[in-house]
Amino acid sequence: MRFVGIDIGSEKHVVAIVDETGKPLRKPIPFSQDASGYERLRSMLGEAADAFVAMEATGHYWQNLFAFLHAAGFQIALLNPTRTSRFAAEDLRRAKTDALDALGIARFAQQKRPAATPMPDAATLELRELMRLRDRLVQDLGDRARQVHRALDLSFPELTDHVRDVASAKATTLLVVCPTAEKFRAADPKVLAELKYDGRHVIGLELAKALCEAAKTSVGRHQGTPYELQIRYACEDIATLRARIRKLDEDISQSLDRHEVGKLLTTIDGIGDNTRRA
């Protein structure tokens, strides 16, 4: 049996894995709280049948990861941070880093053998379906992003020197307005600078000018309507998919709250309604 400890953070998590004796099987590794990070974790964990995962119930940041791992068939124990802190003190561990915390959680699971946090069948099925739907949407988003990349390679390859992630809100907002180098050459940088890409932040004059200047010397030679439409439609799809994934993440959290995990958290010493909803 392998024991997996995950230190939960707001933007990234850290995973450590130990064997039956508490010996680390690999050094603790950080992974991002997104689809690529979760897939990286999944590849590190191996088979679910001989792995036991432990993580602290820290705010709401554990919820999507819990749903992902539970849908993949892993047994998971949600831990009260107070218990793991006491264990660290008993272990005379003075230093505190994310890597050491993850290793401490793994060793806590190996030594204390906490019970897995159960889920009723209905909740398990609901979470699995939600996660499958989310996976399909994430795959669709990736397909649309690759479509944009291919079209940009022909029409304005220099854009990614300035905006690397073509699936970002910043990139799609720009590309819906100016899908090709030709459109950027004809655009007014001051108008582009005022575009809001997330409801609050604007593109800014520095980036707008840089893109318009890059468009003047672009090596992209395909500027016709087919390329404009490919990029514009794909970017509109990306924006829609992003919004749906965001809504699904909310639905997953609500599903956890409706079922046993949310109720069980309130039975852990030191965790009440305010803590579990933090």
Short mmCIF file of N, CA and C in Angstrom, two decimals, residues 164-252:
data_model
loop_
_atom_site.label_atom_id
_atom_site.label_comp_id
_atom_site.label_asym_id
_atom_site.label_seq_id
_atom_site.Cartn_x
_atom_site.Cartn_y
_atom_site.Cartn_z
N ARG A 164 0.66 34.44 -24.57
CA ARG A 164 1.03 33.03 -24.80
C ARG A 164 -0.16 32.08 -24.80
N ASP A 165 -1.09 32.30 -23.90
CA ASP A 165 -2.22 31.37 -23.76
C ASP A 165 -3.38 31.85 -24.62
N VAL A 166 -3.58 31.21 -25.77
CA VAL A 166 -4.64 31.66 -26.67
C VAL A 166 -6.03 31.33 -26.14
N ALA A 167 -6.11 30.50 -25.09
CA ALA A 167 -7.41 30.20 -24.48
C ALA A 167 -7.74 31.13 -23.33
N SER A 168 -6.84 32.06 -23.02
CA SER A 168 -7.09 32.99 -21.91
C SER A 168 -8.14 34.01 -22.32
N ALA A 169 -8.78 34.60 -21.31
CA ALA A 169 -9.80 35.62 -21.58
C ALA A 169 -9.20 36.81 -22.32
N LYS A 170 -7.96 37.14 -21.98
CA LYS A 170 -7.29 38.27 -22.64
C LYS A 170 -7.13 37.98 -24.14
N ALA A 171 -6.65 36.78 -24.48
CA ALA A 171 -6.41 36.44 -25.89
C ALA A 171 -7.72 36.37 -26.67
N THR A 172 -8.72 35.68 -26.12
CA THR A 172 -9.96 35.51 -26.88
C THR A 172 -10.70 36.84 -27.06
N THR A 173 -10.62 37.72 -26.07
CA THR A 173 -11.24 39.04 -26.21
C THR A 173 -10.62 39.80 -27.36
N LEU A 174 -9.30 39.77 -27.46
CA LEU A 174 -8.59 40.45 -28.55
C LEU A 174 -8.91 39.82 -29.90
N LEU A 175 -8.91 38.49 -29.95
CA LEU A 175 -9.04 37.81 -31.23
C LEU A 175 -10.46 37.85 -31.79
N VAL A 176 -11.45 37.98 -30.94
CA VAL A 176 -12.81 38.15 -31.45
C VAL A 176 -12.92 39.48 -32.20
N VAL A 177 -12.22 40.50 -31.71
CA VAL A 177 -12.24 41.83 -32.35
C VAL A 177 -11.28 41.87 -33.54
N CYS A 178 -10.07 41.32 -33.35
CA CYS A 178 -9.04 41.34 -34.39
C CYS A 178 -8.49 39.93 -34.58
N PRO A 179 -9.13 39.12 -35.41
CA PRO A 179 -8.70 37.72 -35.53
C PRO A 179 -7.46 37.48 -36.37
N THR A 180 -7.02 38.46 -37.15
CA THR A 180 -5.84 38.27 -38.01
C THR A 180 -4.92 39.48 -37.90
N ALA A 181 -3.72 39.32 -38.44
CA ALA A 181 -2.76 40.44 -38.45
C ALA A 181 -3.32 41.63 -39.21
N GLU A 182 -4.02 41.36 -40.29
CA GLU A 182 -4.60 42.44 -41.09
C GLU A 182 -5.55 43.29 -40.25
N LYS A 183 -6.35 42.64 -39.41
CA LYS A 183 -7.28 43.37 -38.56
C LYS A 183 -6.54 44.19 -37.51
N PHE A 184 -5.45 43.64 -36.98
CA PHE A 184 -4.67 44.40 -36.01
C PHE A 184 -4.00 45.61 -36.66
N ARG A 185 -3.55 45.45 -37.91
CA ARG A 185 -2.92 46.59 -38.60
C ARG A 185 -3.90 47.73 -38.79
N ALA A 186 -5.16 47.39 -38.98
CA ALA A 186 -6.18 48.42 -39.21
C ALA A 186 -6.80 48.96 -37.92
N ALA A 187 -6.46 48.35 -36.80
CA ALA A 187 -7.11 48.73 -35.54
C ALA A 187 -6.45 49.94 -34.90
N ASP A 188 -7.23 50.64 -34.08
CA ASP A 188 -6.72 51.76 -33.29
C ASP A 188 -6.26 51.20 -31.94
N PRO A 189 -4.95 51.31 -31.62
CA PRO A 189 -4.46 50.76 -30.34
C PRO A 189 -5.20 51.30 -29.13
N LYS A 190 -5.64 52.55 -29.20
CA LYS A 190 -6.33 53.15 -28.06
C LYS A 190 -7.68 52.47 -27.81
N VAL A 191 -8.33 52.07 -28.89
CA VAL A 191 -9.61 51.36 -28.75
C VAL A 191 -9.37 49.95 -28.19
N LEU A 192 -8.36 49.26 -28.72
CA LEU A 192 -8.04 47.92 -28.21
C LEU A 192 -7.64 47.98 -26.74
N ALA A 193 -6.93 49.03 -26.37
CA ALA A 193 -6.46 49.16 -24.99
C ALA A 193 -7.59 49.19 -23.98
N GLU A 194 -8.76 49.66 -24.40
CA GLU A 194 -9.88 49.81 -23.47
C GLU A 194 -10.77 48.58 -23.40
N LEU A 195 -10.45 47.54 -24.17
CA LEU A 195 -11.26 46.32 -24.12
C LEU A 195 -11.14 45.66 -22.76
N LYS A 196 -12.28 45.29 -22.18
CA LYS A 196 -12.26 44.57 -20.90
C LYS A 196 -12.35 43.08 -21.19
N TYR A 197 -11.44 42.31 -20.60
CA TYR A 197 -11.40 40.89 -20.93
C TYR A 197 -11.91 39.99 -19.82
N ASP A 198 -12.18 40.51 -18.65
CA ASP A 198 -12.73 39.68 -17.58
C ASP A 198 -13.79 40.42 -16.78
N GLY A 199 -14.31 41.46 -17.39
CA GLY A 199 -15.30 42.27 -16.70
C GLY A 199 -14.71 43.40 -15.88
N ARG A 200 -13.39 43.34 -15.63
CA ARG A 200 -12.75 44.37 -14.81
C ARG A 200 -11.48 44.92 -15.46
N HIS A 201 -10.58 44.03 -15.85
CA HIS A 201 -9.28 44.46 -16.35
C HIS A 201 -9.35 44.78 -17.84
N VAL A 202 -8.54 45.77 -18.23
CA VAL A 202 -8.48 46.16 -19.64
C VAL A 202 -7.19 45.65 -20.27
N ILE A 203 -7.17 45.59 -21.59
CA ILE A 203 -6.00 45.10 -22.33
C ILE A 203 -4.78 45.96 -22.06
N GLY A 204 -4.97 47.26 -22.02
CA GLY A 204 -3.86 48.18 -21.74
C GLY A 204 -3.18 48.64 -23.02
N LEU A 205 -2.69 49.88 -23.00
CA LEU A 205 -2.12 50.49 -24.20
C LEU A 205 -0.81 49.84 -24.61
N GLU A 206 -0.01 49.43 -23.65
CA GLU A 206 1.30 48.84 -23.99
C GLU A 206 1.13 47.57 -24.83
N LEU A 207 0.27 46.68 -24.41
CA LEU A 207 0.05 45.44 -25.15
C LEU A 207 -0.63 45.73 -26.48
N ALA A 208 -1.61 46.62 -26.49
CA ALA A 208 -2.32 46.96 -27.73
C ALA A 208 -1.35 47.50 -28.78
N LYS A 209 -0.47 48.42 -28.38
CA LYS A 209 0.51 48.97 -29.31
C LYS A 209 1.47 47.90 -29.81
N ALA A 210 1.92 47.04 -28.89
CA ALA A 210 2.87 46.00 -29.26
C ALA A 210 2.28 45.07 -30.32
N LEU A 211 1.01 44.70 -30.16
CA LEU A 211 0.36 43.80 -31.10
C LEU A 211 0.15 44.48 -32.46
N CYS A 212 -0.24 45.72 -32.44
CA CYS A 212 -0.45 46.44 -33.70
C CYS A 212 0.86 46.62 -34.45
N GLU A 213 1.94 46.87 -33.73
CA GLU A 213 3.27 46.99 -34.36
C GLU A 213 3.73 45.65 -34.91
N ALA A 214 3.52 44.59 -34.14
CA ALA A 214 3.93 43.25 -34.60
C ALA A 214 3.16 42.85 -35.85
N ALA A 215 1.90 43.27 -35.93
CA ALA A 215 1.08 42.92 -37.09
C ALA A 215 1.61 43.54 -38.38
N LYS A 216 2.26 44.71 -38.26
CA LYS A 216 2.77 45.40 -39.45
C LYS A 216 3.86 44.61 -40.15
N THR A 217 4.61 43.81 -39.41
CA THR A 217 5.71 43.04 -39.99
C THR A 217 5.46 41.53 -39.89
N SER A 218 4.20 41.15 -39.67
CA SER A 218 3.87 39.74 -39.50
C SER A 218 4.20 38.94 -40.76
N VAL A 219 4.68 37.71 -40.55
CA VAL A 219 4.94 36.82 -41.68
C VAL A 219 3.69 36.05 -42.09
N GLY A 220 2.60 36.22 -41.33
CA GLY A 220 1.34 35.56 -41.67
C GLY A 220 0.81 36.06 -43.00
N ARG A 221 0.50 35.15 -43.89
CA ARG A 221 0.06 35.53 -45.24
C ARG A 221 -1.38 35.15 -45.53
N HIS A 222 -2.05 34.57 -44.57
CA HIS A 222 -3.43 34.13 -44.77
C HIS A 222 -4.36 35.03 -43.95
N GLN A 223 -4.97 35.99 -44.65
CA GLN A 223 -5.73 37.02 -43.95
C GLN A 223 -7.21 37.07 -44.36
N GLY A 224 -7.65 36.09 -45.10
CA GLY A 224 -9.00 36.14 -45.63
C GLY A 224 -10.09 35.78 -44.64
N THR A 225 -11.31 35.84 -45.13
CA THR A 225 -12.50 35.57 -44.31
C THR A 225 -12.48 34.18 -43.65
N PRO A 226 -12.04 33.12 -44.34
CA PRO A 226 -12.04 31.80 -43.68
C PRO A 226 -11.22 31.77 -42.40
N TYR A 227 -10.08 32.47 -42.39
CA TYR A 227 -9.23 32.47 -41.21
C TYR A 227 -9.82 33.35 -40.10
N GLU A 228 -10.41 34.47 -40.52
CA GLU A 228 -11.09 35.32 -39.54
C GLU A 228 -12.20 34.55 -38.83
N LEU A 229 -13.01 33.85 -39.60
CA LEU A 229 -14.15 33.13 -39.02
C LEU A 229 -13.68 31.97 -38.15
N GLN A 230 -12.66 31.23 -38.60
CA GLN A 230 -12.14 30.12 -37.79
C GLN A 230 -11.73 30.61 -36.40
N ILE A 231 -10.96 31.68 -36.39
CA ILE A 231 -10.45 32.19 -35.13
C ILE A 231 -11.56 32.80 -34.28
N ARG A 232 -12.40 33.60 -34.91
CA ARG A 232 -13.47 34.27 -34.16
C ARG A 232 -14.44 33.26 -33.55
N TYR A 233 -14.88 32.30 -34.35
CA TYR A 233 -15.82 31.30 -33.84
C TYR A 233 -15.20 30.44 -32.74
N ALA A 234 -13.94 30.05 -32.93
CA ALA A 234 -13.27 29.23 -31.92
C ALA A 234 -13.12 30.00 -30.61
N CYS A 235 -12.81 31.28 -30.71
CA CYS A 235 -12.66 32.11 -29.49
C CYS A 235 -13.99 32.29 -28.78
N GLU A 236 -15.05 32.45 -29.55
CA GLU A 236 -16.38 32.54 -28.92
C GLU A 236 -16.72 31.24 -28.22
N ASP A 237 -16.38 30.11 -28.84
CA ASP A 237 -16.61 28.81 -28.21
C ASP A 237 -15.80 28.67 -26.92
N ILE A 238 -14.55 29.11 -26.95
CA ILE A 238 -13.68 29.03 -25.77
C ILE A 238 -14.28 29.82 -24.62
N ALA A 239 -14.76 31.02 -24.90
CA ALA A 239 -15.37 31.83 -23.85
C ALA A 239 -16.59 31.12 -23.24
N THR A 240 -17.39 30.50 -24.10
CA THR A 240 -18.56 29.76 -23.62
C THR A 240 -18.14 28.56 -22.78
N LEU A 241 -17.15 27.81 -23.25
CA LEU A 241 -16.67 26.63 -22.52
C LEU A 241 -16.07 27.03 -21.18
N ARG A 242 -15.32 28.12 -21.15
CA ARG A 242 -14.75 28.60 -19.88
C ARG A 242 -15.85 28.88 -18.87
N ALA A 243 -16.92 29.54 -19.32
CA ALA A 243 -18.03 29.87 -18.43
C ALA A 243 -18.72 28.59 -17.94
N ARG A 244 -18.87 27.61 -18.81
CA ARG A 244 -19.53 26.35 -18.41
C ARG A 244 -18.68 25.57 -17.41
N ILE A 245 -17.38 25.56 -17.62
CA ILE A 245 -16.49 24.87 -16.69
C ILE A 245 -16.53 25.55 -15.32
N ARG A 246 -16.56 26.87 -15.33
CA ARG A 246 -16.66 27.62 -14.07
C ARG A 246 -17.96 27.27 -13.34
N LYS A 247 -19.05 27.19 -14.10
CA LYS A 247 -20.35 26.84 -13.49
C LYS A 247 -20.33 25.40 -12.98
N LEU A 248 -19.71 24.50 -13.71
CA LEU A 248 -19.61 23.11 -13.26
C LEU A 248 -18.82 23.01 -11.97
N ASP A 249 -17.75 23.79 -11.85
CA ASP A 249 -16.97 23.78 -10.61
C ASP A 249 -17.86 24.18 -9.43
N GLU A 250 -18.74 25.15 -9.65
CA GLU A 250 -19.67 25.55 -8.59
C GLU A 250 -20.64 24.41 -8.29
N ASP A 251 -21.12 23.73 -9.34
CA ASP A 251 -22.05 22.62 -9.15
C ASP A 251 -21.40 21.48 -8.37
N ILE A 252 -20.12 21.22 -8.66
CA ILE A 252 -19.39 20.16 -7.95
C ILE A 252 -19.29 20.50 -6.47
#
